[in-house]
Coordinates of C-alpha atoms in Angstrom, one line a residue:
X81 CA 45.5 166.7 16.7
X82 CA 46.6 163.3 18.1
X83 CA 46.9 164.0 21.9
X84 CA 48.1 160.5 22.5
X85 CA 51.0 161.1 20.2
X86 CA 51.7 164.5 21.9
X87 CA 51.6 162.9 25.4
X88 CA 53.9 160.2 24.4
X89 CA 56.4 162.8 23.3
X90 CA 56.3 165.0 26.4
X91 CA 59.7 165.3 28.0
X92 CA 60.4 162.4 30.3
X93 CA 57.3 160.4 29.5
X94 CA 59.0 157.6 27.6
X95 CA 61.8 157.4 30.2
X96 CA 59.5 157.2 33.2
X97 CA 57.3 154.6 31.5
X98 CA 60.3 152.4 30.7
X99 CA 61.6 152.8 34.2
X100 CA 58.3 151.7 35.8
X101 CA 58.1 148.7 33.5
X102 CA 61.6 147.5 34.4
X103 CA 61.0 148.1 38.2
X104 CA 57.7 146.2 38.0
X105 CA 59.3 143.2 36.3
X106 CA 62.2 143.1 38.9
X107 CA 59.8 143.4 41.8
X108 CA 57.5 140.5 40.7
X109 CA 59.1 137.1 41.5
X110 CA 58.0 133.8 40.1
X111 CA 55.8 132.5 43.0
X112 CA 55.3 129.1 41.4
X113 CA 59.0 128.3 41.7
X114 CA 59.0 128.9 45.4
X115 CA 58.2 126.5 48.3
X116 CA 54.6 125.7 49.0
X117 CA 52.7 128.7 50.3
X118 CA 50.9 128.5 53.7
X119 CA 47.9 130.1 51.9
X120 CA 45.5 127.5 50.4
X121 CA 45.9 127.0 46.6
X122 CA 42.3 128.1 45.9
X123 CA 43.0 131.4 47.7
X124 CA 46.1 132.0 45.8
X125 CA 44.4 131.3 42.5
X126 CA 41.5 133.6 43.4
X127 CA 43.9 136.5 44.1
X128 CA 45.8 135.9 40.9
X129 CA 42.7 135.8 38.8
X130 CA 41.3 139.1 40.3
X131 CA 44.4 141.2 39.8
X132 CA 44.3 143.6 36.8
X133 CA 47.3 145.2 35.1
X134 CA 47.8 149.0 35.9
X135 CA 47.9 151.0 32.7
X136 CA 51.0 153.0 31.9
X137 CA 50.9 156.9 31.6
X138 CA 51.2 156.8 27.9
X139 CA 48.2 154.5 27.7
X140 CA 45.9 157.1 29.4
X141 CA 43.5 159.2 27.3
X142 CA 45.4 162.5 27.5
X143 CA 42.5 164.6 26.2
X144 CA 40.2 163.4 28.9
X145 CA 42.8 163.9 31.6
X146 CA 43.6 167.5 30.5
X147 CA 39.9 168.3 30.1
X148 CA 39.3 167.4 33.8
X149 CA 42.4 169.1 35.3
X150 CA 41.2 172.0 37.5
X151 CA 44.2 174.1 36.4
X152 CA 44.2 176.1 33.2
X153 CA 45.9 174.3 30.3
X154 CA 46.7 175.6 26.8
X155 CA 48.8 174.1 24.0
X156 CA 50.4 176.3 21.4
X157 CA 52.5 175.2 18.4
X158 CA 55.1 176.9 16.2
X159 CA 57.0 180.1 16.3
X160 CA 53.9 182.2 16.2
X161 CA 52.3 180.0 18.9
X162 CA 49.2 178.9 17.1
X163 CA 46.6 177.6 19.5
X164 CA 46.1 173.9 19.4
X165 CA 44.1 173.3 22.6
X166 CA 42.6 174.8 25.7
X167 CA 41.0 172.7 28.4
X168 CA 37.6 173.3 30.1
X169 CA 39.0 175.2 33.0
X170 CA 40.7 177.6 30.6
X171 CA 37.5 178.1 28.7
X172 CA 35.6 178.7 31.9
X173 CA 38.1 181.4 33.0
X174 CA 38.6 183.2 29.8
X175 CA 35.9 182.0 27.4
X176 CA 36.1 179.9 24.2
X177 CA 39.3 180.3 22.2
X178 CA 39.6 179.7 18.4
X179 CA 42.0 176.9 17.5
X180 CA 44.7 177.4 14.8
X181 CA 45.0 181.2 15.4
X182 CA 48.3 182.8 16.7
X183 CA 48.3 183.3 20.5
X184 CA 48.5 187.1 20.0
X185 CA 44.9 187.0 18.7
X186 CA 43.6 183.8 20.2
X187 CA 44.9 184.2 23.7
X188 CA 44.9 188.0 24.3
X189 CA 45.1 187.4 28.1
X190 CA 48.6 186.0 27.7
X191 CA 49.7 189.1 25.8
X192 CA 48.4 191.3 28.6
X193 CA 50.3 189.2 31.1
X194 CA 53.5 189.5 29.1
X195 CA 53.7 185.8 28.5
X196 CA 54.5 185.7 24.8
X197 CA 58.2 186.6 25.2
X198 CA 58.4 183.7 27.8
X199 CA 57.0 181.3 25.2
X200 CA 59.7 182.5 22.8
X201 CA 62.4 181.7 25.4
X202 CA 61.0 178.2 25.9
X203 CA 61.0 177.5 22.2
X204 CA 64.6 178.7 21.8
X205 CA 66.1 177.1 25.0
X206 CA 64.0 173.9 25.2
X207 CA 63.7 174.5 28.9
X208 CA 60.6 175.2 31.0
X209 CA 60.0 178.6 32.5
X210 CA 57.8 179.8 35.3
X211 CA 56.0 183.2 35.9
X212 CA 54.8 183.5 39.5
X213 CA 51.6 185.1 40.7
X214 CA 50.4 187.3 37.9
X215 CA 47.0 188.8 38.1
X216 CA 44.9 187.9 35.0
X217 CA 42.1 190.0 33.4
X218 CA 39.5 187.8 35.2
X219 CA 40.7 189.3 38.5
X220 CA 42.3 186.1 39.7
X221 CA 46.1 185.4 40.2
X222 CA 47.9 182.5 38.5
X223 CA 51.3 181.0 38.4
X224 CA 52.2 180.1 34.8
X225 CA 54.5 177.2 33.9
X226 CA 55.5 176.9 30.2
X227 CA 56.9 173.5 29.3
X228 CA 58.4 172.6 25.9
X229 CA 56.9 169.7 23.9
X230 CA 58.4 168.0 20.9
X231 CA 57.7 165.4 18.3
X232 CA 61.2 164.1 17.9
X233 CA 64.1 163.5 20.2
X234 CA 63.2 165.3 23.5
X235 CA 66.9 166.0 24.3
X236 CA 67.3 168.1 21.1
X237 CA 66.3 171.7 21.5
X238 CA 65.7 172.0 17.7
X239 CA 63.0 169.4 18.0
X240 CA 60.8 171.6 20.3
X241 CA 57.8 172.6 18.3
X242 CA 55.2 173.5 20.9
X243 CA 54.7 174.9 24.4
X244 CA 52.3 173.6 27.0
X245 CA 51.0 176.4 29.2
X246 CA 49.9 175.3 32.7
X247 CA 48.3 177.9 35.0
X248 CA 47.7 177.3 38.7
X249 CA 45.2 179.5 40.5
X250 CA 47.1 181.1 43.4
X251 CA 44.5 183.8 44.2
X252 CA 44.2 182.9 47.8
X253 CA 47.9 182.8 48.3
X254 CA 48.3 186.2 46.5
X255 CA 45.6 187.8 48.6
X256 CA 47.1 186.5 51.8
X257 CA 50.5 187.8 50.7
X258 CA 49.0 191.2 49.9
X259 CA 47.3 191.3 53.3
X260 CA 50.6 190.5 54.9
X261 CA 52.4 193.2 53.0
X262 CA 49.6 195.7 53.8
X263 CA 50.0 194.8 57.5
X264 CA 53.7 195.3 57.3
X265 CA 53.2 198.7 55.5
X266 CA 50.8 199.8 58.3
X267 CA 53.3 198.7 61.0
X268 CA 56.1 200.6 59.2
X269 CA 54.0 203.7 58.8
X270 CA 53.1 203.5 62.5
X271 CA 56.8 203.2 63.4
X272 CA 57.8 206.1 61.0
X273 CA 55.0 208.3 62.4
X274 CA 56.1 207.5 66.0
X275 CA 59.7 208.1 65.1
X276 CA 59.1 211.5 63.4
X277 CA 56.8 212.6 66.3
X278 CA 59.5 211.9 68.8
X279 CA 62.1 213.9 66.9
X280 CA 62.1 217.7 67.4
X281 CA 59.5 219.3 65.2
X282 CA 61.6 222.5 65.1
X283 CA 65.2 222.8 66.1
X284 CA 66.0 225.4 68.8
X285 CA 68.0 228.3 67.3
X286 CA 71.1 229.3 69.4
X287 CA 72.4 232.8 69.0
X288 CA 75.9 231.8 67.9
X289 CA 75.3 228.8 65.8
X290 CA 73.4 228.0 62.6
X291 CA 72.0 224.5 62.6
X292 CA 70.1 222.1 60.3
X293 CA 69.2 218.5 60.5
X294 CA 67.6 215.8 58.4
X295 CA 66.2 212.3 58.9
X296 CA 65.6 209.7 56.3
X297 CA 63.8 206.5 57.3
X298 CA 65.0 203.2 55.7
X299 CA 63.3 202.0 52.5
X300 CA 60.0 200.1 52.4
X301 CA 61.8 196.8 52.8
X302 CA 63.5 197.9 56.0
X303 CA 61.8 198.5 59.3
X304 CA 62.4 202.0 60.8
X305 CA 65.2 202.3 63.3
X306 CA 65.9 204.4 66.4
X307 CA 68.0 207.3 65.0
X308 CA 67.5 210.6 66.7
X309 CA 69.0 214.1 67.2
X310 CA 68.4 217.1 69.3
X311 CA 69.5 220.7 69.9
X312 CA 69.2 222.1 73.4
X313 CA 70.0 225.7 74.4
X314 CA 71.5 225.6 77.9
X315 CA 71.6 229.4 78.7
X316 CA 74.6 231.5 79.1
X317 CA 75.2 231.2 75.3
X318 CA 76.0 227.5 75.5
X319 CA 74.3 224.9 73.3
X320 CA 74.1 221.1 73.7
X321 CA 73.9 218.9 70.6
X322 CA 73.1 215.2 70.6
X323 CA 72.7 212.4 68.1
X324 CA 72.2 208.7 68.7
X325 CA 71.1 205.4 67.3
X326 CA 69.1 202.7 69.1
X327 CA 70.1 199.2 67.9
X328 CA 67.2 197.4 66.4
X329 CA 64.2 198.3 64.3
X330 CA 60.4 198.9 64.5
X331 CA 58.2 200.5 67.1
X332 CA 60.2 199.2 70.0
X333 CA 63.4 200.9 68.8
X334 CA 61.5 204.1 68.2
X335 CA 59.9 204.0 71.7
X336 CA 63.3 203.4 73.4
X337 CA 64.7 206.3 71.3
X338 CA 61.9 208.6 72.6
X339 CA 62.7 207.7 76.2
X340 CA 66.4 208.4 75.7
X341 CA 65.8 211.7 74.0
X342 CA 63.5 212.9 76.8
X343 CA 66.1 211.8 79.3
X344 CA 68.9 213.7 77.5
X345 CA 66.9 216.9 77.6
X346 CA 66.3 216.5 81.3
X347 CA 69.9 215.8 82.1
X348 CA 71.1 218.6 79.8
X349 CA 69.1 221.1 82.0
X350 CA 71.5 220.2 84.8
X351 CA 74.3 221.6 82.7
X352 CA 76.5 218.7 83.5
X353 CA 79.7 217.9 81.6
X354 CA 79.1 215.6 78.5
X355 CA 80.7 212.5 80.1
X356 CA 78.4 212.8 83.2
X357 CA 75.3 213.1 80.9
X358 CA 76.4 209.8 79.2
X359 CA 77.0 208.2 82.5
X360 CA 73.4 208.9 83.6
X361 CA 72.1 207.8 80.2
X362 CA 74.0 204.5 80.4
X363 CA 72.3 203.6 83.6
X364 CA 68.9 204.6 82.3
X365 CA 69.3 202.5 79.1
X366 CA 69.9 199.5 81.2
X367 CA 66.8 200.1 83.2
X368 CA 64.7 200.7 80.1
X369 CA 65.7 197.4 78.5
X370 CA 68.7 195.3 79.6
X371 CA 68.9 193.8 76.1
X372 CA 68.7 197.2 74.3
X373 CA 71.9 199.2 73.5
X374 CA 72.3 202.5 71.8
X375 CA 75.2 204.6 70.5
X376 CA 75.2 208.4 71.3
X377 CA 77.4 211.4 71.2
X378 CA 76.7 214.4 73.4
X379 CA 78.5 217.7 72.7
X380 CA 78.4 221.2 74.2
X381 CA 79.4 224.4 72.4
X382 CA 80.6 227.4 74.4
X383 CA 81.1 230.5 72.3
X384 CA 83.5 231.9 74.8
X385 CA 85.8 229.0 74.5
X386 CA 85.5 228.4 70.7
X387 CA 85.5 224.6 71.2
X388 CA 83.1 221.7 71.1
X389 CA 83.3 219.6 74.3
X390 CA 81.9 216.1 73.7
X391 CA 81.6 212.5 75.0
X392 CA 80.9 209.5 72.8
X393 CA 79.2 206.2 73.7
X394 CA 80.2 204.0 70.8
X395 CA 79.2 206.5 68.2
X396 CA 80.9 207.6 65.0
X397 CA 83.4 210.5 65.2
X398 CA 82.3 214.1 64.8
X399 CA 83.7 215.7 61.7
X400 CA 84.8 219.4 61.7
X401 CA 85.6 221.5 58.6
X402 CA 87.5 224.7 59.4
X403 CA 87.3 227.9 57.4
X404 CA 90.2 226.7 55.1
X405 CA 88.4 223.5 54.1
X406 CA 90.5 221.1 56.2
X407 CA 88.5 218.3 57.8
X408 CA 89.4 216.7 61.2
X409 CA 87.9 213.8 63.1
X410 CA 87.1 214.0 66.8
X411 CA 88.2 210.4 67.4
X412 CA 88.9 210.3 71.1
X413 CA 87.7 209.5 73.7
X414 CA 85.0 206.9 72.8
X415 CA 83.4 204.5 75.2
X416 CA 81.1 201.5 74.7
X417 CA 77.4 201.9 73.7
X418 CA 74.8 202.9 76.3
X419 CA 73.3 200.0 78.1
X420 CA 76.5 198.0 78.5
X421 CA 77.2 199.4 82.0
X422 CA 80.4 199.5 84.1
X423 CA 82.3 202.0 82.0
X424 CA 83.5 205.5 83.1
X425 CA 83.0 207.8 80.1
X426 CA 85.4 210.7 79.5
X427 CA 85.0 214.1 77.7
X428 CA 87.2 215.4 74.9
X429 CA 87.2 218.6 72.9
X430 CA 87.8 219.8 69.4
X431 CA 88.2 223.4 68.1
X432 CA 85.2 225.0 66.5
X433 CA 86.4 228.4 65.5
X434 CA 84.4 231.0 63.6
X435 CA 83.9 229.8 60.0
X436 CA 83.9 226.1 61.0
X437 CA 81.3 223.5 60.3
X438 CA 80.7 220.4 62.4
X439 CA 78.8 217.3 61.3
X440 CA 77.2 214.7 63.6
X441 CA 75.6 211.6 61.8
X442 CA 74.5 208.0 62.3
X443 CA 75.9 204.9 60.7
X444 CA 73.3 204.8 57.9
X445 CA 75.1 207.6 56.2
X446 CA 78.5 205.9 55.9
X447 CA 78.0 202.2 56.4
X448 CA 77.7 199.9 53.4
X449 CA 77.6 196.1 53.2
X450 CA 80.4 196.0 50.5
X451 CA 82.6 198.7 52.0
X452 CA 84.7 199.1 55.2
X453 CA 83.3 201.6 57.7
X454 CA 86.5 203.7 57.6
X455 CA 86.2 204.0 53.9
X456 CA 82.6 205.4 54.3
X457 CA 83.8 208.0 56.9
X458 CA 86.7 208.9 54.6
X459 CA 84.2 209.5 51.7
X460 CA 82.1 211.7 54.0
X461 CA 85.2 213.7 54.9
X462 CA 85.9 214.3 51.2
X463 CA 82.3 215.3 50.6
X464 CA 82.4 217.7 53.6
X465 CA 85.6 219.3 52.5
X466 CA 83.9 220.5 49.3
X467 CA 80.5 221.3 50.9
X468 CA 79.8 224.9 51.3
X469 CA 76.7 227.0 51.9
X470 CA 74.1 227.1 54.6
X471 CA 73.8 224.2 57.1
X472 CA 70.7 222.9 55.2
X473 CA 72.6 222.9 51.9
X474 CA 75.5 221.1 53.5
X475 CA 73.0 218.5 54.9
X476 CA 71.5 217.9 51.6
X477 CA 74.8 217.6 49.8
X478 CA 76.2 215.1 52.3
X479 CA 73.1 212.9 52.0
X480 CA 73.3 213.0 48.2
X481 CA 77.0 212.3 48.1
X482 CA 76.4 209.2 50.3
X483 CA 73.9 207.8 47.8
X484 CA 71.0 207.8 50.2
X485 CA 67.7 207.2 48.2
X486 CA 64.1 206.3 49.1
X487 CA 64.9 202.6 49.1
X488 CA 68.0 203.0 51.4
X489 CA 68.4 200.0 53.7
X490 CA 69.0 201.9 56.9
X491 CA 67.8 205.0 58.7
X492 CA 70.0 208.2 58.3
X493 CA 70.2 211.1 60.7
X494 CA 72.5 214.1 60.0
X495 CA 73.0 217.2 62.2
X496 CA 75.1 220.1 60.8
X497 CA 76.1 223.1 62.8
X498 CA 78.1 226.2 61.7
X499 CA 79.9 228.8 63.8
X500 CA 79.7 231.8 61.4
X501 CA 82.6 234.2 61.0
X502 CA 80.9 237.6 61.4
X503 CA 82.4 240.7 59.9
X504 CA 81.3 244.2 59.3
X505 CA 78.1 245.6 61.0
X506 CA 77.1 242.1 61.9
X507 CA 80.2 241.7 64.2
X508 CA 79.0 244.8 66.2
X509 CA 76.0 242.7 67.4
X510 CA 78.3 240.0 68.9
X511 CA 80.7 241.5 71.5
X512 CA 82.6 240.3 74.5
X513 CA 84.1 242.0 77.5
X514 CA 85.8 240.5 80.6
X515 CA 87.3 241.7 83.9
X516 CA 89.5 239.8 86.4
X517 CA 88.1 240.4 89.9
X518 CA 91.2 241.0 92.0
X519 CA 91.4 242.3 95.5
X520 CA 88.7 242.2 98.2
X521 CA 85.5 244.2 98.7
X522 CA 86.8 246.9 96.3
X523 CA 86.3 244.5 93.4
X524 CA 82.5 245.1 93.6
X525 CA 82.5 248.8 92.8
X526 CA 85.1 248.2 90.2
X527 CA 82.9 245.5 88.6
X528 CA 79.9 247.9 88.6
X529 CA 81.9 250.6 86.9
X530 CA 83.2 248.2 84.3
X531 CA 79.7 246.9 83.5
X532 CA 78.3 250.4 83.3
X533 CA 81.0 251.5 80.8
X534 CA 80.6 248.4 78.6
X535 CA 76.8 248.6 78.5
X536 CA 77.0 252.3 77.7
X537 CA 79.4 251.6 74.8
X538 CA 77.1 249.0 73.5
X539 CA 74.3 251.6 73.4
X540 CA 71.8 249.8 75.4
X541 CA 68.7 251.7 76.6
X542 CA 68.8 253.1 80.0
X543 CA 66.5 250.6 81.7
X544 CA 68.4 247.7 80.3
X545 CA 71.7 249.4 81.3
X546 CA 70.5 249.8 84.9
X547 CA 69.2 246.2 85.1
X548 CA 72.6 244.9 83.8
X549 CA 74.6 246.9 86.3
X550 CA 72.3 245.7 89.2
X551 CA 72.6 242.0 88.1
X552 CA 76.4 242.4 87.8
X553 CA 76.5 243.8 91.3
X554 CA 74.5 241.0 92.8
X555 CA 76.4 238.2 91.0
X556 CA 79.8 239.7 92.0
X557 CA 78.8 240.2 95.6
X558 CA 77.6 236.6 95.8
X559 CA 80.9 235.4 94.4
X560 CA 82.9 237.5 96.8
X561 CA 81.0 236.2 99.7
X562 CA 80.7 232.5 98.9
X563 CA 83.4 231.9 96.3
X564 CA 87.1 231.7 96.1
X565 CA 89.7 233.1 93.7
X566 CA 90.3 233.2 90.8
X567 CA 87.2 235.3 90.0
X568 CA 86.2 236.7 86.7
X569 CA 83.3 238.8 85.3
X570 CA 82.3 238.4 81.6
X571 CA 79.7 240.3 79.7
X572 CA 78.5 239.2 76.3
X573 CA 76.0 240.4 73.8
X574 CA 74.5 238.8 70.7
X575 CA 71.8 240.0 68.3
X576 CA 69.2 238.7 70.7
X577 CA 70.3 238.9 74.4
X578 CA 72.8 240.2 77.0
X579 CA 74.6 237.6 79.1
X580 CA 76.4 238.4 82.4
X581 CA 78.5 235.6 83.9
X582 CA 80.7 235.4 87.0
X583 CA 83.1 232.5 87.6
X584 CA 85.1 231.6 90.7
X585 CA 87.1 228.7 92.2
X586 CA 84.4 227.3 94.5
X587 CA 82.2 224.4 93.1
X588 CA 79.3 225.0 95.5
X589 CA 76.3 225.9 93.3
X590 CA 74.0 228.7 94.6
X591 CA 70.3 228.1 94.9
X592 CA 67.4 230.5 95.1
X593 CA 65.8 230.6 98.5
X594 CA 63.3 232.7 100.4
X595 CA 65.1 235.1 102.7
X596 CA 63.5 236.0 106.1
X597 CA 63.1 239.6 107.1
X598 CA 65.9 239.3 109.7
X599 CA 68.4 237.6 107.3
X600 CA 71.3 239.8 106.2
X601 CA 72.0 237.7 103.0
X602 CA 70.2 235.3 100.7
X603 CA 68.5 237.9 98.5
X604 CA 71.1 238.3 95.7
X605 CA 70.1 235.3 93.6
X606 CA 66.4 236.0 94.2
X607 CA 66.9 239.6 92.9
X608 CA 68.7 238.3 89.8
X609 CA 66.0 235.7 89.1
X610 CA 63.4 238.4 89.4
X611 CA 64.9 241.0 87.0
X612 CA 66.6 238.7 84.4
X613 CA 64.9 236.6 81.7
X614 CA 66.8 233.5 82.9
X615 CA 69.6 232.5 85.2
X616 CA 71.5 229.4 86.1
X617 CA 74.8 227.9 87.3
X618 CA 77.1 225.1 86.4
X619 CA 80.4 223.6 87.5
X620 CA 83.4 224.4 85.4
X621 CA 86.1 222.0 84.2
X622 CA 89.0 221.7 86.7
X623 CA 86.8 222.9 89.6
X624 CA 84.9 226.0 90.3
X625 CA 81.6 227.3 89.1
X626 CA 79.9 229.8 86.8
X627 CA 76.8 231.8 87.7
X628 CA 75.0 233.6 84.8
X629 CA 71.9 235.5 83.9
X630 CA 70.4 236.7 80.6
X631 CA 68.3 239.6 79.4
X632 CA 66.4 239.5 76.1
X633 CA 67.2 242.6 74.1
X634 CA 64.4 244.9 73.0
X635 CA 64.0 245.0 69.2
X636 CA 65.4 248.5 69.0
X637 CA 68.7 247.3 70.5
X638 CA 69.2 244.4 68.1

């Protein structure tokens, strides 16, 4: 084959050669017509004699040039891509190749790389195509550029009769890119491991609620975020639920999340109202990192009230589905995210009656780049309205309905809680009894008699009955001595424990102390703490306090 003829027909060769010839003629003035030069004539003549013309590209020996190019070069011709030429670099990489044979047989490596369809596209379109960083059978990576060549008019696609395959060795770049991807994968795995280790390994199981949660890290292209959730039993039948999202990604976001989650558990043990817990978290978030903010919602469920009391720091609204399938949003009140400072948070509440389901979630579940956030929340409401079953089933259905997959671009955390509507024999295991403590000192024997009757009707064993009556007596006596009206005694049983609670109008919380032998008081709380499985106190909304204790039921009483 005449390579000089082929090279002269390569796209752009003739135009570039003509342009260089015209530019050279325009840039070379007739020096003899100018004024006398300050350079001696002999010197000028010497320079002119030694100058040699620079050959044009179409005058270069193409075969020799292609043979010496370090890149791999192959030339195929016709619709079946018959091999016309391979250079020395190609032969060194893949061995000698027979000329005149179709590329499918002569160049099997191109078949393995899926390059033959690309050659067809180049022939049809008359436009070059590139295939980046493909690993060849020799173990090295190449970037292939396929350029059309023609014998006739280069601008006519029908004149294309061959394809020049040019392969550049990019093995070093490919290996560096793979090392970078491996490093990123390791960093992501580290962040995911840290994230999962900081989340609760097992959710606490309250007596009155059924709870499930799920966490899905973002896809491999997205760094893990700072989503978290938690369930905290507060005692006295109350349960705290929290979900949050630290802005940012990677190990730093996961570490901040871990600190906030630990702080929430510590603050929750103080049994503070939700807005006070967020107030403390807000200051802590600023101390952890002044440039780091987080959204969070903290809620407390009290089975005696049948409501979910909550406070939100820039987080998405809680959704509640009642037993009829109607879904409501807990929209107010919502303050700015944690870490902004200077904001007084407030608590709100939403009904959570028996048979209801509540959902707490992060923005990864409802936020999409091509969709308004309110539309995402509305879609979640529709999905929740039709989601029935256990909390775990509801969790899975909501995640599926939101289209969350393994390559999702954001972290997703979902917390589902149900307040079961108990009927039949199961309802006998969940009972309440209350007594208003009116009058003076005569309220104490009346409270003991009331507690004794209730515990007897609940068929508790004698030792548990006696301990319950003793604890009631001490709590009521403490309230009569240190509290103010109104006062109330409440007894509650579940399938696991007995809870005794006394409320009054004074907000001074009792504390356990060591009573001296000569002291006439100070032993009531110590006695309660000794005989009960747990005890505690908290301030109630609107002023006042509640003091409670719990007894774990023996298996025969459950």
